[in-house]
Coordinates of C-alpha atoms in Angstrom, one line a residue:
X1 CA 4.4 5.7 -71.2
X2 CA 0.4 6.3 -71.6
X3 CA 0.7 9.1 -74.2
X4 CA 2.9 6.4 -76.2
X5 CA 0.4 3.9 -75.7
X6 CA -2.4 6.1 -76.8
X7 CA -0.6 7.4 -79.7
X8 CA -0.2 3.7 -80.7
X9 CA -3.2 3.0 -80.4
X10 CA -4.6 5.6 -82.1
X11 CA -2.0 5.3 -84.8
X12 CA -3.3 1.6 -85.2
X13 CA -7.0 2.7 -85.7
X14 CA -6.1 5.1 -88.4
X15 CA -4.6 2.5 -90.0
X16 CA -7.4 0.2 -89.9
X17 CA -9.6 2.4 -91.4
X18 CA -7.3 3.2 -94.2
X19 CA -7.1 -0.3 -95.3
X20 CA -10.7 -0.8 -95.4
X21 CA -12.1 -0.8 -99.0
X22 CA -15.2 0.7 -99.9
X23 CA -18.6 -2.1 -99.7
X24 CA -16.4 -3.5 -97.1
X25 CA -16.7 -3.2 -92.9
X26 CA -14.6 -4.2 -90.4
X27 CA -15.7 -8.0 -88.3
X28 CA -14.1 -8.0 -84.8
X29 CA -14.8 -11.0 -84.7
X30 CA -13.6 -12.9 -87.2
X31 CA -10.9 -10.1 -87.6
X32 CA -11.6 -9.6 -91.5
X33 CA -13.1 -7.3 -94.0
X34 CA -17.0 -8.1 -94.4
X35 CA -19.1 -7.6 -97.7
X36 CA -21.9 -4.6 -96.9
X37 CA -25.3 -5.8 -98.5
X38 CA -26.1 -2.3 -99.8
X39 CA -29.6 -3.8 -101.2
X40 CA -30.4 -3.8 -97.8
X41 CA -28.6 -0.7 -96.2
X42 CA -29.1 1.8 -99.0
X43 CA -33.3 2.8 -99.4
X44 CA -33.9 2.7 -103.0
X45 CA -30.7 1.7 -104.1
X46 CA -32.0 1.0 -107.5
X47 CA -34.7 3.0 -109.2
X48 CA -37.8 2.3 -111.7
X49 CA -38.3 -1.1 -112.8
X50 CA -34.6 -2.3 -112.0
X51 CA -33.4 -4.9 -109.1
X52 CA -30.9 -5.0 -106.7
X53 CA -28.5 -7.2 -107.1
X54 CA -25.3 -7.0 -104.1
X55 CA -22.2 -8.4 -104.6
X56 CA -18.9 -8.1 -103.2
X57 CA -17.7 -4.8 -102.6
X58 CA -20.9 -2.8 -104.2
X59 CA -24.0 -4.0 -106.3
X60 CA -25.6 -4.0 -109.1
X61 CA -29.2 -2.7 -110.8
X62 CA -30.5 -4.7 -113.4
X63 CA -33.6 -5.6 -115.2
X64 CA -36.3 -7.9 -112.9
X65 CA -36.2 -10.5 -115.5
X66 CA -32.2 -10.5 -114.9
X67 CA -30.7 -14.0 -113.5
X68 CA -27.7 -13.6 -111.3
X69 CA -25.5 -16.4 -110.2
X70 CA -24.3 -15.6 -107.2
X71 CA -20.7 -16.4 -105.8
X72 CA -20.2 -17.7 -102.5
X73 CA -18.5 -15.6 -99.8
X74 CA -14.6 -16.1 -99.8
X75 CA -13.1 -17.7 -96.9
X76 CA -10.6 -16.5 -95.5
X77 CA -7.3 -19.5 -94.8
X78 CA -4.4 -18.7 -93.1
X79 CA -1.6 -16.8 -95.0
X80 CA 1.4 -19.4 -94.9
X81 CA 4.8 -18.1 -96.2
X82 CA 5.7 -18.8 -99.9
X83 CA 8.9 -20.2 -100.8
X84 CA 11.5 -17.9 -102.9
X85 CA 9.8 -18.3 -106.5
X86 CA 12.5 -16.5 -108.9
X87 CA 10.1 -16.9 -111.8
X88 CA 7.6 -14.6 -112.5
X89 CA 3.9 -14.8 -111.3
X90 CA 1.9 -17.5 -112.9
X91 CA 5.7 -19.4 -113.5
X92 CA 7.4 -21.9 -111.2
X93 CA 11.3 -22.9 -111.7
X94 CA 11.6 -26.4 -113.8
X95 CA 15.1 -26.7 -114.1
X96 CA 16.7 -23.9 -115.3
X97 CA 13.8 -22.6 -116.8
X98 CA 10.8 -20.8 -115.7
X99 CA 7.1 -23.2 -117.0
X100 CA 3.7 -21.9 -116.5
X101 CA 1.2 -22.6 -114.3
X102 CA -1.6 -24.5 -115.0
X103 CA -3.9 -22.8 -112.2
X104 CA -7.0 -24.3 -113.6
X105 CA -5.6 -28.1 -113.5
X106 CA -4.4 -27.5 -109.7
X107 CA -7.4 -26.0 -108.9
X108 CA -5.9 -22.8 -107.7
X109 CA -7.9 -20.1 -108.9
X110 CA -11.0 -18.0 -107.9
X111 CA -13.4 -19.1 -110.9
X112 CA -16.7 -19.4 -109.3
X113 CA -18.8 -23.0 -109.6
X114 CA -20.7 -22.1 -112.4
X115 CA -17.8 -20.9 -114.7
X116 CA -15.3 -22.1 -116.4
X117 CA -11.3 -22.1 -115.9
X118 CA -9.8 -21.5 -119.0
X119 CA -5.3 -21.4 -118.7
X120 CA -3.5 -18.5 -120.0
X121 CA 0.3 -17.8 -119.7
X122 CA 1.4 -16.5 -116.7
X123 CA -2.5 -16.5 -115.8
X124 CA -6.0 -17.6 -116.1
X125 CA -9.6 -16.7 -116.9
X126 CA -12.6 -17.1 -115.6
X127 CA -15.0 -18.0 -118.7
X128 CA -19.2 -17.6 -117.9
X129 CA -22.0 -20.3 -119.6
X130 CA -23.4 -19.4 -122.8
X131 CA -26.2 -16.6 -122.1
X132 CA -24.4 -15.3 -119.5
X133 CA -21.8 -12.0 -119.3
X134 CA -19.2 -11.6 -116.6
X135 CA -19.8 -8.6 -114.4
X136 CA -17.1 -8.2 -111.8
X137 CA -17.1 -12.0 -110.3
X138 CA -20.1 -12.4 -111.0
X139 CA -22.2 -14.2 -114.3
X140 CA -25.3 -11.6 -115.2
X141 CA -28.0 -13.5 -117.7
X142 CA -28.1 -11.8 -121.3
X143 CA -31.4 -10.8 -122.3
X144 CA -31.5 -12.0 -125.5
X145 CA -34.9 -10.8 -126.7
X146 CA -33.5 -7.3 -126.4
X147 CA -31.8 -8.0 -129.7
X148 CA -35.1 -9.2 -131.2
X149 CA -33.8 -12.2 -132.1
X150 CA -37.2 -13.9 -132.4
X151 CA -40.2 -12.6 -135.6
X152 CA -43.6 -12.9 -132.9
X153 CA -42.6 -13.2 -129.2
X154 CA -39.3 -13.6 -127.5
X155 CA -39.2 -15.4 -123.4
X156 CA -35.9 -14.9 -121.8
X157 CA -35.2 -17.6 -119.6
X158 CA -32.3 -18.0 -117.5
X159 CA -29.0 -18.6 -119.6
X160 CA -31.3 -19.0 -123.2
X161 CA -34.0 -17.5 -124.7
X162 CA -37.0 -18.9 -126.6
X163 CA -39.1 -17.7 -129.5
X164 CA -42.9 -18.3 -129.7
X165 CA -45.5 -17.3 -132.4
X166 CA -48.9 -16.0 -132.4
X167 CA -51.4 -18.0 -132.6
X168 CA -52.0 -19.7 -136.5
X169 CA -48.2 -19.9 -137.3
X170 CA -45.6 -22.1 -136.1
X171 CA -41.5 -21.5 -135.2
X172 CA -39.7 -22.4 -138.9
X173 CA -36.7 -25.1 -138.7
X174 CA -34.3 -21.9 -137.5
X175 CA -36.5 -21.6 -134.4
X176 CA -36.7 -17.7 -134.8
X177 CA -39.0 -16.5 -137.7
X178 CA -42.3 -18.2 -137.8
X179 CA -44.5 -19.5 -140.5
X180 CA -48.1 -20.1 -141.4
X181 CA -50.2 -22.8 -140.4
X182 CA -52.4 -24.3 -143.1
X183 CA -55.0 -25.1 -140.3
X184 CA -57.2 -26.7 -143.7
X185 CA -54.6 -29.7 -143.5
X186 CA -54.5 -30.3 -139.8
X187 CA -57.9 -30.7 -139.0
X188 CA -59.7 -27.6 -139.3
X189 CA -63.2 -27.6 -137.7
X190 CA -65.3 -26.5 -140.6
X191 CA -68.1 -29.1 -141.1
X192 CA -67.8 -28.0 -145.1
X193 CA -65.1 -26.2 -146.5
X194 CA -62.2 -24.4 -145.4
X195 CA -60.5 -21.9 -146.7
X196 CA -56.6 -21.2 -145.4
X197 CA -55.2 -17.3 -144.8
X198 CA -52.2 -16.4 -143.3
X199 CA -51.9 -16.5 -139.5
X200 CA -56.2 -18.1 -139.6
X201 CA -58.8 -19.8 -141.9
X202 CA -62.3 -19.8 -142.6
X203 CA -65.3 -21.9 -143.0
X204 CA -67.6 -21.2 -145.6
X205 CA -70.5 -24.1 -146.5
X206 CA -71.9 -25.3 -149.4
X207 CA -74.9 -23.6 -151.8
X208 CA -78.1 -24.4 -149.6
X209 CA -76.2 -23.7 -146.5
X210 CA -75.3 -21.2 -144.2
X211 CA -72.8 -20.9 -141.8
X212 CA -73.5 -20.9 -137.8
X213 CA -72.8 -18.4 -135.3
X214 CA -69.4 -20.2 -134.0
X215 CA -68.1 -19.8 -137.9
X216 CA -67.3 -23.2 -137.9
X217 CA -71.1 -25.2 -138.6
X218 CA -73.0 -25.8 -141.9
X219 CA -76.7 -25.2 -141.3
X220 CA -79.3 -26.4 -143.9
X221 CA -80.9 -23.0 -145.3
X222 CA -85.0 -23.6 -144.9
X223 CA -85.8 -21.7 -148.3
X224 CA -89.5 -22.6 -148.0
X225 CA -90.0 -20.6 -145.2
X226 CA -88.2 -17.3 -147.3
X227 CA -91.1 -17.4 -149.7
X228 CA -94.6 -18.7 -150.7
X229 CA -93.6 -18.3 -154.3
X230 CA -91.1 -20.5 -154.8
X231 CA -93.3 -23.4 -155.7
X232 CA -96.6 -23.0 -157.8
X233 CA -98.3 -25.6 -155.2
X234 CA -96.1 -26.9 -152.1
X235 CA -92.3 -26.3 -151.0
X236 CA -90.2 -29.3 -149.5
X237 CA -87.3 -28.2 -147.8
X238 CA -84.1 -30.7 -148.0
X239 CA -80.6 -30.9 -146.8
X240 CA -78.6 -28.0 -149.0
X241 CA -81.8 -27.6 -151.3
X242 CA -85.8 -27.2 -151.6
X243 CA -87.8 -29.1 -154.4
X244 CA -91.3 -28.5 -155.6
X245 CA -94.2 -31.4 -155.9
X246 CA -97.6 -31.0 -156.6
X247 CA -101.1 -33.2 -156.0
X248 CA -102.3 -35.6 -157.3
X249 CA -103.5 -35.8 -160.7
X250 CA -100.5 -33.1 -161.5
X251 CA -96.8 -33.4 -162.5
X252 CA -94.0 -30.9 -162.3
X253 CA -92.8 -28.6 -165.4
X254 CA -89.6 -27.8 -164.6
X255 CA -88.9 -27.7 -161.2
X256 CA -91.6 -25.2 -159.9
X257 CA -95.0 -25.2 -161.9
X258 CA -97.4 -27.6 -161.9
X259 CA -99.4 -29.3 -164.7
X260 CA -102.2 -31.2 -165.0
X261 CA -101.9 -35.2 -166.5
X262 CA -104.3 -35.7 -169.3
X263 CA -104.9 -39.4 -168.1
X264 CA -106.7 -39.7 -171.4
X265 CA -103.9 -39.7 -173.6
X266 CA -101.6 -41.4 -171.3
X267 CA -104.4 -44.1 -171.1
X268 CA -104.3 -43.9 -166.8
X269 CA -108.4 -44.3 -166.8
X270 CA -110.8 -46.6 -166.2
X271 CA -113.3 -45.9 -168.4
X272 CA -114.9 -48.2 -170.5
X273 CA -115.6 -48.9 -174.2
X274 CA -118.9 -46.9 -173.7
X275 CA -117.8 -44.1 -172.2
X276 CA -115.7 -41.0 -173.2
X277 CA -112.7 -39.9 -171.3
X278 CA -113.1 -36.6 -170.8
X279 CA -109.7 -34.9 -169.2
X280 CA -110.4 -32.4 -166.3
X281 CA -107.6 -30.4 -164.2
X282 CA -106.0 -32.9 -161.8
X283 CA -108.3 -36.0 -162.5
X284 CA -110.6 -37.5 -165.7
X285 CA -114.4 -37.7 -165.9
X286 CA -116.0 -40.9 -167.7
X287 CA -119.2 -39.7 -169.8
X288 CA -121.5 -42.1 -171.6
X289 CA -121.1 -42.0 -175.3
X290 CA -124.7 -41.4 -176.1
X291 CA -126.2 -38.6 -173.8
X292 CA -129.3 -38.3 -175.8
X293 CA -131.9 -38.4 -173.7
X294 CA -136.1 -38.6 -175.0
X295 CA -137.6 -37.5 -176.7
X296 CA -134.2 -37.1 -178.6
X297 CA -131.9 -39.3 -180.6
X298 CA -128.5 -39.5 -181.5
X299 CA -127.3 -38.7 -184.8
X300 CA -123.7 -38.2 -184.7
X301 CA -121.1 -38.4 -181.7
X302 CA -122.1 -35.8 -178.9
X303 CA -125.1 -34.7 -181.0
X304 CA -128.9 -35.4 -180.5
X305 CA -131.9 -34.1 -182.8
X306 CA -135.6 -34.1 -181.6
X307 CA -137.5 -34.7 -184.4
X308 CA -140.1 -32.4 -185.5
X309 CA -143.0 -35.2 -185.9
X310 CA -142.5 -35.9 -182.1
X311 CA -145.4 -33.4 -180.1
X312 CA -142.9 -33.4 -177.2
X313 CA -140.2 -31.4 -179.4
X314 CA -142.1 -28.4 -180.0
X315 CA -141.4 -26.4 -176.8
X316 CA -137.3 -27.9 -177.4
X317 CA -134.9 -26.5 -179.2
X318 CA -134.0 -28.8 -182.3
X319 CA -130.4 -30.4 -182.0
X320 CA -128.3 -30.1 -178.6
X321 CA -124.3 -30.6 -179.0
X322 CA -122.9 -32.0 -176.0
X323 CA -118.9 -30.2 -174.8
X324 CA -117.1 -30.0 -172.0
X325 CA -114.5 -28.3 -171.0
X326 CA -112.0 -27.2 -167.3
X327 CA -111.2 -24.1 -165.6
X328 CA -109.1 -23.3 -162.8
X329 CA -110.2 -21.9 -159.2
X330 CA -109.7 -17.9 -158.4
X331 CA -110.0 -17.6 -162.0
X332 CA -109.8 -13.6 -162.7
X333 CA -112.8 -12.1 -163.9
X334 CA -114.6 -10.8 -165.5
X335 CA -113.0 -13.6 -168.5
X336 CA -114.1 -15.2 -171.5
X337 CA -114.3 -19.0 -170.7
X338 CA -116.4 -20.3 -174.2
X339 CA -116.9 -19.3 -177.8
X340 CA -120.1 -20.3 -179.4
X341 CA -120.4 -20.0 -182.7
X342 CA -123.3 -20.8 -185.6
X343 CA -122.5 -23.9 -187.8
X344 CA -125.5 -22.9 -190.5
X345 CA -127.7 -19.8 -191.1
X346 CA -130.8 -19.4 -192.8
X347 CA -130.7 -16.6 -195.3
X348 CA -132.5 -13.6 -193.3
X349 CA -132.2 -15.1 -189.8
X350 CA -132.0 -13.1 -186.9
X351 CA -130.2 -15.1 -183.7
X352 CA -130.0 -14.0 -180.4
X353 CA -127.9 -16.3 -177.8
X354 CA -129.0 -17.0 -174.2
X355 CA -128.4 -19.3 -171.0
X356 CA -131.4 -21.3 -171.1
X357 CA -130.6 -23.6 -167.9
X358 CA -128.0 -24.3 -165.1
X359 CA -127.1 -20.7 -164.0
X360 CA -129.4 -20.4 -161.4
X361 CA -126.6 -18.0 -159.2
X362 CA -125.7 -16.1 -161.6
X363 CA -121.9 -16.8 -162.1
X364 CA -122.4 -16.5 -166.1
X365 CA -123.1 -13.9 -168.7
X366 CA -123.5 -14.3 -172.4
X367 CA -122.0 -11.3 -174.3
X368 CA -123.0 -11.3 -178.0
X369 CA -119.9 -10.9 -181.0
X370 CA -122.2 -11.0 -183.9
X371 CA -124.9 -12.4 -185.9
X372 CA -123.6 -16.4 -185.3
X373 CA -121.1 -15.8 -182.8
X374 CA -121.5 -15.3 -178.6
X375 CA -118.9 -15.4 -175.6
X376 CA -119.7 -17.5 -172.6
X377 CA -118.0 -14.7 -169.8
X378 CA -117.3 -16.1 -166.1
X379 CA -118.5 -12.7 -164.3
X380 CA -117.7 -14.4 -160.4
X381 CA -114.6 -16.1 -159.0
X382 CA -115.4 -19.5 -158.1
X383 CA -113.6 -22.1 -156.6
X384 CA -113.7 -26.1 -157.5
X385 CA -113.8 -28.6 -157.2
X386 CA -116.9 -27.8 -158.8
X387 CA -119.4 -28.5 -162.3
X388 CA -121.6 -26.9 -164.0
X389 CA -123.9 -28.2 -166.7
X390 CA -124.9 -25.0 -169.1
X391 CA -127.7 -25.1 -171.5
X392 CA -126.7 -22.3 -174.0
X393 CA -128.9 -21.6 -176.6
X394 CA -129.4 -20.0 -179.7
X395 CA -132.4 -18.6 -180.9
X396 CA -133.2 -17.8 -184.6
X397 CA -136.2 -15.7 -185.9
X398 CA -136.1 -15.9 -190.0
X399 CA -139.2 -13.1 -191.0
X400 CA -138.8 -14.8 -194.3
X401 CA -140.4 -17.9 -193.1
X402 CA -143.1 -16.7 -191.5
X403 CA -146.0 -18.1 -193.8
X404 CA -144.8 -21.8 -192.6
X405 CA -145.3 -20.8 -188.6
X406 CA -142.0 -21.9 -188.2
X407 CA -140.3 -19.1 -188.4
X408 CA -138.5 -19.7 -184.8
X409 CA -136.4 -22.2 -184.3
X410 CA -133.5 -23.0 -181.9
X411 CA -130.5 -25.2 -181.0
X412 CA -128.4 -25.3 -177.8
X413 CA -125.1 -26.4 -176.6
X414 CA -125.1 -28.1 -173.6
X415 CA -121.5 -27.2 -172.0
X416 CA -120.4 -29.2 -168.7
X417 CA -117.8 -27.0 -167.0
X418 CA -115.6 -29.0 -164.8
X419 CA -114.1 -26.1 -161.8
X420 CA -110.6 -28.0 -160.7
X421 CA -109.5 -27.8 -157.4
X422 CA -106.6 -25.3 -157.5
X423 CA -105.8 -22.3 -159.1
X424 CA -103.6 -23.7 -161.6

């Protein structure tokens, strides 16, 4: 009797064990086959960059970004005894006919909560959402972006997947292939103008401008501070641009030089009936008509004669014309400023030419042409404003005259030189 009872149960162990499936241990306690959760039995039970994933009766290694919807754990009911069915399985008698069973409608079928019953004769099937494949019972997310579904970028998400593009385009109306973004029309952040190119844009400003460090701001270009050349007296810098002016008594040619107003011929003078107007760079100079002075007289406009039976016009030359003329400042030099040249010669004369008065430092030369002719020769740079009043004179020795005692006469020009201010 104890080697049959020991036999039994040993016979019954045996069995046990035969029946168990693999992923599957024996409970005691609740008398039924239990899932193993080999993700945490089995040390490295998936390698690399794949996840564990258990479910019933083994698991599963899939990608991290994987989504898994997991199936609750069966529960085990109480095995009640079937009536005789003569039909086949997934059929039930009607008559004298065998129907089919509508498993999903009676709600007798193993589908889990997130999929779908779908009937089939005789059977059923158990139908996963869209994005999701069926892997034993369970639903396994389909990475979609391995298909490169999307142009740019592709993010799985549980289920779906969704494309995005870089930055400068935008998803087109199929949501997959992406397009460019004219950023010009939506706002752009050039203060000028922009210029649209695919995937960016860029800012570029207007002449006069120049475009800041951020590539986005306009700022005004200070061309005035590039070069003192620009303007021939003084650079104005302006929004976009520069402009020239120059002083007073000047106006602009063209847009850099300056040149001086002849007030005279304009009539912008104040002088008066018995004066002459006499035009100077940047301003005017009123003269008195008659400059004559005694013992001389006037004969003609800017001309006086000292008579010969005057006693005080023996030492003086005979006739003085009055002139005037301008010069710049810096003026190069040495340079001919004046020509002076003999109205009349005796037959015989002999004329020599010489600055009788108002040179007294030296910043003149004469430098005789000829017979009747001399050049008045600026030998320093000076700087005006500034006048001079030169007597220049010309002396004449006639041999032929000699018997009279008058054989040496002279005449001089009295030039008023009028230095202007600047060097143009």
């Amino acid at each position: 009797s104890l080697s049959l009872s020991l036999s039994l149960s040993l016979s019954l162990s045996l069995s046990l064990s035969l029946f168990l499936a693999d992923g599957y241990k024996w409970d005691p306690q609740t008398q039924h086959c239990k899932d193993i959760n080999e993700c945490d039995t089995i040390p490295d039970a998936c390698k690399g960059e794949m996840k564990c994933f258990n479910h019933y009766g083994g698991y599963l290694c899939l990608p991290r970004s994987a989504s898994v919807i997991p199936a609750p754990e069966p529960v085990s009911t109480p095995e009640v005894s079937e009536p005789y069915n003569p039909c086949p399985l997934g059929y039930e008698p009607q008559g004298d006919s065998c129907v089919d069973v509508d498993e999903c409608e009676r709600l007798d079928h193993d589908c889990q909560p997130s999929q779908q019953c779908i009937n089939t004769l005789g059977a059923y099937t158990c139908q996963c959402p869209d994005g999701y494949r069926k892997v034993g019972t369970e639903c396994i997310d389909i990475d979609e972006c391995r298909y490169r579904y999307c142009q740019h970028r592709c993010v799985n998400v549980p289920g779906s997947f969704s494309c995005q593009c870089e930055p400068g385009f935008q998803l087109a109306g199929n949501n997959r292939s992406c397009i460019d973004v004219n950023e010009c029309e939506m706002g752009a952040p050039c203060s000028q103008r922009c210029y649209n190119t695919y995937g960016t844009f860029l800012c570029r400003c207007d002449q006069g401008y120049e475009l800041g460090p951020d590539g986005f701001v306009c700022n005004d270009i200070d061309e005035c501070s590039y070069s003192s050349y620009l303007c021939q007296y003084q650079c104005v810098n302006e929004p976009g641009k520069f402009s020239c002016v120059c002083p007073e008594g000047y106006q602009l040619l063209g847009t850099r030089l300056c040149q001086d107003i002849n007030e005279c011929e304009t009539g912008e003078h104040q002088c008066t009936e018995t004066q002459t107007c006499v035009n100077i760079h940047g301003r005017y100079q009123c003269v008195e008509t008659n400059r004559c002075q005694d013992p001389y007289v006037q004969v003609s406009d800017n001309r006086c004669v000292c008579p010969v039976n005057k006693p005080a016009c023996r030492d003086l030359p005979f006739s003085i014309v009055h002139r005037y003329m301008s010069i710049t400042s810096e003026r190069s030099v040495p340079s001919d400023i004046f020509q002076i040249q003999a109205t009349s010669v005796s037959p015989g004369a002999y004329n020599t030419f010489r600055i009788r008065s108002g040179d007294e430092n030296g910043d003149f030369y004469i430098r005789q042409i000829n017979n009747i002719s001399a050049m008045l020769v600026l030998s320093r740079a000076v700087s005006g404003p500034r006048e001079y009043t030169l007597d220049l004179e010309m002396v004449s020795v006639n041999p032929l005259l000699s018997y009279q005692n008058n054989y040496q006469t002279s005449s001089a020009l009295r030039l008023s030189i009028y230095v202007g201010p600047y060097a143009f």
